Amino acid sequence: MAPVGVLASFRYAFSSPRRLRTEVLAGLVVALALIPEAISFSILAGVDPRVGLFASFTMAVTIAFTGGRPAMISAATGAIALVIAPVAREYGLDYFIATVLLAGIIQVVLSLIGVGRLMRFIPRSVMVGFVNALAILIFTAQIPHLLGVPWLVYPMVAAGIAIMVFFPRLSAAVPAPLIAIVALTALVVLFGWSMPDVSDQGELPGSLPSLFIPDVPWTLETLQIIAPYAFAMALVGLMESMMTAKLVDDITEVRTDKTREGWGQGVANIVTSFFGGMGGCAMIGQTMINVKQSGARTRLSTLLAGVFLLILVVALGDIVGLIPMAALVAVMIMVSVATMDWHSIHPRTLRLMPVSETVVMVVTVAATVITHNLAIGVILGVLTAMVMFARRVAHMTSLEKVSELDSNHDGTIDIRTYRVRGELFWASSNDLVYQFDYTGDPQHVVIDLTDADIWDASTVATLDAITHKYAAKGKTVEIIGLDGSSQERLDKLSGNLGDGH
C-alpha cells in the first residue's frame, strides 16, 4: 500500500528500482497523452495552445506536492474550458487568467470550510453513472480523429489496441501504451506515411512559461464580471477532482484526504494563473492511464508527468510533433474501455438492481453526455437519487388505529389511539393530515409515535395542523412515544410554525 504523505510517497517511489521504473515510465506515458488534450482544450477555450500546455505543466507539478491523492493527474480539462471559455471570448486573455486566479482562491476557501466532506452524500449509482459517462465521453472525443482521415489510420489504431491488449501478457516492465506510441511512431517515420500527427493539433511552445500578472482593473466591476465564472469553475473543478479521487481510492485501496485535495487543487490553479495557464482539475482519462494501465502509485509519477510534458513540448517539440494521432487515439480508446463499469450494464445486474438505482445511473450518464458537463450530470444524478430515496422512504410510513375506543378513568368511552410508524419528513408526513377521522373521533385522540422519528419542521407543522383541526371541533390531541432529538424538535418548533394550515 503506497503512502499518502508527500515525503513518504516520494521515498516509496525510490524504494526499489522496479517501483522507480514504473513511476518514471508512467509519467512519460501520461505526458505524451496530455499534449494533444491540452492543445484541444486550449482551442475549446478560445486561447493559444501554450495556455493549455503551460497549465498542464504547472497543475501537475504543483498538485504533486499540494494534493491529497498520490498518482492522480491534474491538468487542463475540457470541463473547465467549457465553463470559462465565454470570458476569453468576450473580455480577453487577462480577464480569463484573472478568473482562473479567483477560482483557485474560491476552491481553497470552500475546501477549508469542509465542502470535500459532502462527497459522502453522493450515492454509488451516481458514481457508476459518472464513470460510465466519462468512458463514453473519452471514446466520443476520439471520433473526430477517425473521420475524414487516410485509410491507414484505421489499421494503425487497431495495431495500437492490439499492442496494449497482448503486450502485457509478455512483459509488464514497460507500460503497454508507451510501447504502442513508440512502435506506431517508428512505423510512420520509417515508411514515411502521411497521416494526422500531434503537430497538426496546434503550435507547440518554444520557450519556458514566464510570470504572468493579469492586466485587469482590480475593481468591483471586474469582480462582477469574473466571479460567476470563477465560482462555476471552482465547483466543477472540485467536483470532478473529488469524483476522480474516489475512483482512485477504489483502485489503490488508499483513502484520499478530500480537504487537502480540494485546497491543493485551489493552490494549483492559483500557481497556474501566475504563469498564464488556463487552470484545470483532475483528469480521469490520464489518471486511469497512470494508475490502472501503468501501475503508478506515488506523487513522483504526477510530478514527472508535468516535467516530461514541458521537456517534450519545449526541447523535443519537433520529435513529439511526429507522433501519429492514431497512436494516442488507440490509447484513449483503451482508457475508455477500462473506465467503463461493464458489470453495471450487464443484463443480469440490471435485472437484480432496483429500478430507482438504474434510473439514477441513466440520468447521470444522459445528462453528462448531452451537456458534456460532468458537474451537471452529477448534480442531476444526486437530485434524482434524493427524489427516489424520499419517495421510497415515504411509502414506508404507516398509520393504524390501535384501538377503536378505550375507557377512561370515569368509565366513559371517549379516547381513540392512532399509531404511526416510520420516518416522518416532508415527503412522508404531508399526507398524514388526511388520514384522521376528525368528525367521527371522540373527544380525546392519542397519536402514538413510539415507532416513528421526526426529522424536519414539515412534520411538526403537519402535527400542528392535525391538532388545530381537532381543536376546531372541540377535541384534544395528545402526542406520546417520542424521545431524544425527535422530542426536542417537536418541543422547540410546535406552535411556532404559523397557524397550522
mmCIF file of N, CA, C and O in Angstrom, residues 291-333:
data_model
loop_
_atom_site.group_PDB
_atom_site.id
_atom_site.type_symbol
_atom_site.label_atom_id
_atom_site.label_comp_id
_atom_site.label_asym_id
_atom_site.label_seq_id
_atom_site.Cartn_x
_atom_site.Cartn_y
_atom_site.Cartn_z
ATOM 1 N N VAL A 291 -2.653 5.243 -13.213
ATOM 2 C CA VAL A 291 -2.884 4.337 -12.085
ATOM 3 C C VAL A 291 -3.222 2.921 -12.522
ATOM 4 O O VAL A 291 -2.656 1.944 -12.020
ATOM 5 N N LYS A 292 -4.146 2.810 -13.475
ATOM 6 C CA LYS A 292 -4.674 1.492 -13.820
ATOM 7 C C LYS A 292 -3.835 0.786 -14.871
ATOM 8 O O LYS A 292 -3.546 -0.407 -14.764
ATOM 9 N N GLN A 293 -3.446 1.514 -15.916
ATOM 10 C CA GLN A 293 -2.713 0.866 -17.004
ATOM 11 C C GLN A 293 -1.205 0.839 -16.771
ATOM 12 O O GLN A 293 -0.547 -0.112 -17.189
ATOM 13 N N SER A 294 -0.669 1.885 -16.130
ATOM 14 C CA SER A 294 0.777 1.936 -15.922
ATOM 15 C C SER A 294 1.205 1.480 -14.535
ATOM 16 O O SER A 294 2.380 1.215 -14.306
ATOM 17 N N GLY A 295 0.278 1.401 -13.590
ATOM 18 C CA GLY A 295 0.594 0.899 -12.256
ATOM 19 C C GLY A 295 1.238 1.891 -11.322
ATOM 20 O O GLY A 295 1.800 1.503 -10.291
ATOM 21 N N ALA A 296 1.171 3.193 -11.614
ATOM 22 C CA ALA A 296 1.777 4.197 -10.744
ATOM 23 C C ALA A 296 0.983 4.332 -9.448
ATOM 24 O O ALA A 296 -0.231 4.165 -9.424
ATOM 25 N N ARG A 297 1.700 4.645 -8.361
ATOM 26 C CA ARG A 297 1.047 4.779 -7.056
ATOM 27 C C ARG A 297 1.544 5.969 -6.251
ATOM 28 O O ARG A 297 1.061 6.216 -5.150
ATOM 29 N N THR A 298 2.504 6.725 -6.754
ATOM 30 C CA THR A 298 3.102 7.783 -5.945
ATOM 31 C C THR A 298 3.022 9.155 -6.620
ATOM 32 O O THR A 298 2.648 9.280 -7.789
ATOM 33 N N ARG A 299 3.405 10.152 -5.844
ATOM 34 C CA ARG A 299 3.406 11.529 -6.343
ATOM 35 C C ARG A 299 4.474 11.752 -7.410
ATOM 36 O O ARG A 299 4.387 12.709 -8.181
ATOM 37 N N LEU A 300 5.485 10.875 -7.465
ATOM 38 C CA LEU A 300 6.556 11.057 -8.446
ATOM 39 C C LEU A 300 6.008 10.978 -9.868
ATOM 40 O O LEU A 300 6.435 11.745 -10.738
ATOM 41 N N SER A 301 5.086 10.062 -10.131
ATOM 42 C CA SER A 301 4.537 9.935 -11.482
ATOM 43 C C SER A 301 3.806 11.204 -11.885
ATOM 44 O O SER A 301 3.889 11.644 -13.041
ATOM 45 N N THR A 302 3.095 11.820 -10.950
ATOM 46 C CA THR A 302 2.383 13.071 -11.238
ATOM 47 C C THR A 302 3.365 14.194 -11.530
ATOM 48 O O THR A 302 3.206 14.959 -12.491
ATOM 49 N N LEU A 303 4.392 14.296 -10.691
ATOM 50 C CA LEU A 303 5.421 15.320 -10.890
ATOM 51 C C LEU A 303 6.108 15.151 -12.242
ATOM 52 O O LEU A 303 6.261 16.109 -13.003
ATOM 53 N N LEU A 304 6.498 13.906 -12.554
ATOM 54 C CA LEU A 304 7.216 13.665 -13.804
ATOM 55 C C LEU A 304 6.329 13.852 -15.024
ATOM 56 O O LEU A 304 6.825 14.205 -16.099
ATOM 57 N N ALA A 305 5.031 13.618 -14.875
ATOM 58 C CA ALA A 305 4.120 13.872 -15.997
ATOM 59 C C ALA A 305 4.212 15.337 -16.417
ATOM 60 O O ALA A 305 4.277 15.655 -17.617
ATOM 61 N N GLY A 306 4.255 16.244 -15.422
ATOM 62 C CA GLY A 306 4.387 17.652 -15.725
ATOM 63 C C GLY A 306 5.764 18.006 -16.267
ATOM 64 O O GLY A 306 5.885 18.752 -17.247
ATOM 65 N N VAL A 307 6.795 17.456 -15.647
ATOM 66 C CA VAL A 307 8.170 17.751 -16.077
ATOM 67 C C VAL A 307 8.420 17.233 -17.488
ATOM 68 O O VAL A 307 8.958 17.941 -18.354
ATOM 69 N N PHE A 308 8.038 15.987 -17.742
ATOM 70 C CA PHE A 308 8.216 15.409 -19.076
ATOM 71 C C PHE A 308 7.421 16.188 -20.124
ATOM 72 O O PHE A 308 7.883 16.369 -21.253
ATOM 73 N N LEU A 309 6.217 16.635 -19.749
ATOM 74 C CA LEU A 309 5.403 17.410 -20.682
ATOM 75 C C LEU A 309 6.152 18.662 -21.123
ATOM 76 O O LEU A 309 6.222 18.968 -22.324
ATOM 77 N N LEU A 310 6.735 19.374 -20.172
ATOM 78 C CA LEU A 310 7.460 20.601 -20.503
ATOM 79 C C LEU A 310 8.676 20.289 -21.376
ATOM 80 O O LEU A 310 8.935 20.984 -22.376
ATOM 81 N N ILE A 311 9.421 19.244 -21.012
ATOM 82 C CA ILE A 311 10.610 18.871 -21.797
ATOM 83 C C ILE A 311 10.213 18.483 -23.217
ATOM 84 O O ILE A 311 10.848 18.887 -24.200
ATOM 85 N N LEU A 312 9.147 17.696 -23.316
ATOM 86 C CA LEU A 312 8.722 17.204 -24.631
ATOM 87 C C LEU A 312 8.304 18.339 -25.554
ATOM 88 O O LEU A 312 8.685 18.370 -26.732
ATOM 89 N N VAL A 313 7.511 19.295 -25.041
ATOM 90 C CA VAL A 313 6.983 20.332 -25.930
ATOM 91 C C VAL A 313 7.993 21.449 -26.187
ATOM 92 O O VAL A 313 7.948 22.088 -27.244
ATOM 93 N N VAL A 314 8.887 21.702 -25.236
ATOM 94 C CA VAL A 314 9.850 22.796 -25.407
ATOM 95 C C VAL A 314 11.131 22.321 -26.079
ATOM 96 O O VAL A 314 11.596 22.919 -27.056
ATOM 97 N N ALA A 315 11.719 21.243 -25.559
ATOM 98 C CA ALA A 315 13.013 20.780 -26.069
ATOM 99 C C ALA A 315 12.886 19.772 -27.205
ATOM 100 O O ALA A 315 13.743 19.708 -28.085
ATOM 101 N N LEU A 316 11.820 18.964 -27.176
ATOM 102 C CA LEU A 316 11.685 17.902 -28.173
ATOM 103 C C LEU A 316 10.413 18.068 -28.995
ATOM 104 O O LEU A 316 9.829 17.080 -29.459
ATOM 105 N N GLY A 317 9.983 19.300 -29.163
ATOM 106 C CA GLY A 317 8.725 19.566 -29.848
ATOM 107 C C GLY A 317 8.660 18.991 -31.243
ATOM 108 O O GLY A 317 7.627 18.466 -31.675
ATOM 109 N N ASP A 318 9.778 19.063 -31.978
ATOM 110 C CA ASP A 318 9.783 18.550 -33.351
ATOM 111 C C ASP A 318 9.573 17.042 -33.381
ATOM 112 O O ASP A 318 8.888 16.518 -34.270
ATOM 113 N N ILE A 319 10.153 16.341 -32.403
ATOM 114 C CA ILE A 319 10.000 14.882 -32.347
ATOM 115 C C ILE A 319 8.587 14.513 -31.900
ATOM 116 O O ILE A 319 7.942 13.633 -32.478
ATOM 117 N N VAL A 320 8.120 15.193 -30.870
ATOM 118 C CA VAL A 320 6.765 14.923 -30.367
ATOM 119 C C VAL A 320 5.729 15.181 -31.454
ATOM 120 O O VAL A 320 4.722 14.450 -31.564
ATOM 121 N N GLY A 321 5.969 16.189 -32.271
ATOM 122 C CA GLY A 321 5.032 16.505 -33.339
ATOM 123 C C GLY A 321 4.847 15.385 -34.339
ATOM 124 O O GLY A 321 3.855 15.357 -35.075
ATOM 125 N N LEU A 322 5.795 14.428 -34.381
ATOM 126 C CA LEU A 322 5.713 13.316 -35.327
ATOM 127 C C LEU A 322 4.822 12.175 -34.838
ATOM 128 O O LEU A 322 4.485 11.275 -35.612
ATOM 129 N N ILE A 323 4.443 12.199 -33.556
ATOM 130 C CA ILE A 323 3.616 11.109 -33.019
ATOM 131 C C ILE A 323 2.274 11.102 -33.742
ATOM 132 O O ILE A 323 1.563 12.106 -33.755
ATOM 133 N N PRO A 324 1.898 9.992 -34.368
ATOM 134 C CA PRO A 324 0.610 9.951 -35.064
ATOM 135 C C PRO A 324 -0.554 9.994 -34.089
ATOM 136 O O PRO A 324 -0.511 9.356 -33.035
ATOM 137 N N MET A 325 -1.568 10.736 -34.442
ATOM 138 C CA MET A 325 -2.744 10.797 -33.581
ATOM 139 C C MET A 325 -3.381 9.416 -33.430
ATOM 140 O O MET A 325 -4.047 9.137 -32.434
ATOM 141 N N ALA A 326 -3.170 8.543 -34.408
ATOM 142 C CA ALA A 326 -3.711 7.177 -34.330
ATOM 143 C C ALA A 326 -3.227 6.464 -33.079
ATOM 144 O O ALA A 326 -3.976 5.714 -32.435
ATOM 145 N N ALA A 327 -1.961 6.703 -32.695
ATOM 146 C CA ALA A 327 -1.415 6.056 -31.502
ATOM 147 C C ALA A 327 -2.106 6.567 -30.248
ATOM 148 O O ALA A 327 -2.468 5.780 -29.354
ATOM 149 N N LEU A 328 -2.304 7.868 -30.155
ATOM 150 C CA LEU A 328 -2.949 8.439 -28.974
ATOM 151 C C LEU A 328 -4.435 8.101 -28.931
ATOM 152 O O LEU A 328 -5.007 7.899 -27.862
ATOM 153 N N VAL A 329 -5.066 8.004 -30.101
ATOM 154 C CA VAL A 329 -6.474 7.587 -30.157
ATOM 155 C C VAL A 329 -6.610 6.166 -29.635
ATOM 156 O O VAL A 329 -7.537 5.851 -28.875
ATOM 157 N N ALA A 330 -5.686 5.293 -30.025
ATOM 158 C CA ALA A 330 -5.715 3.906 -29.551
ATOM 159 C C ALA A 330 -5.583 3.848 -28.028
ATOM 160 O O ALA A 330 -6.293 3.086 -27.360
ATOM 161 N N VAL A 331 -4.685 4.673 -27.481
ATOM 162 C CA VAL A 331 -4.501 4.709 -26.024
ATOM 163 C C VAL A 331 -5.789 5.149 -25.338
ATOM 164 O O VAL A 331 -6.240 4.535 -24.362
ATOM 165 N N MET A 332 -6.415 6.196 -25.851
ATOM 166 C CA MET A 332 -7.614 6.716 -25.203
ATOM 167 C C MET A 332 -8.812 5.780 -25.366
ATOM 168 O O MET A 332 -9.679 5.707 -24.489
ATOM 169 N N ILE A 333 -8.871 5.034 -26.468
ATOM 170 C CA ILE A 333 -9.938 4.046 -26.620
ATOM 171 C C ILE A 333 -9.797 2.961 -25.559
ATOM 172 O O ILE A 333 -10.782 2.531 -24.939
#
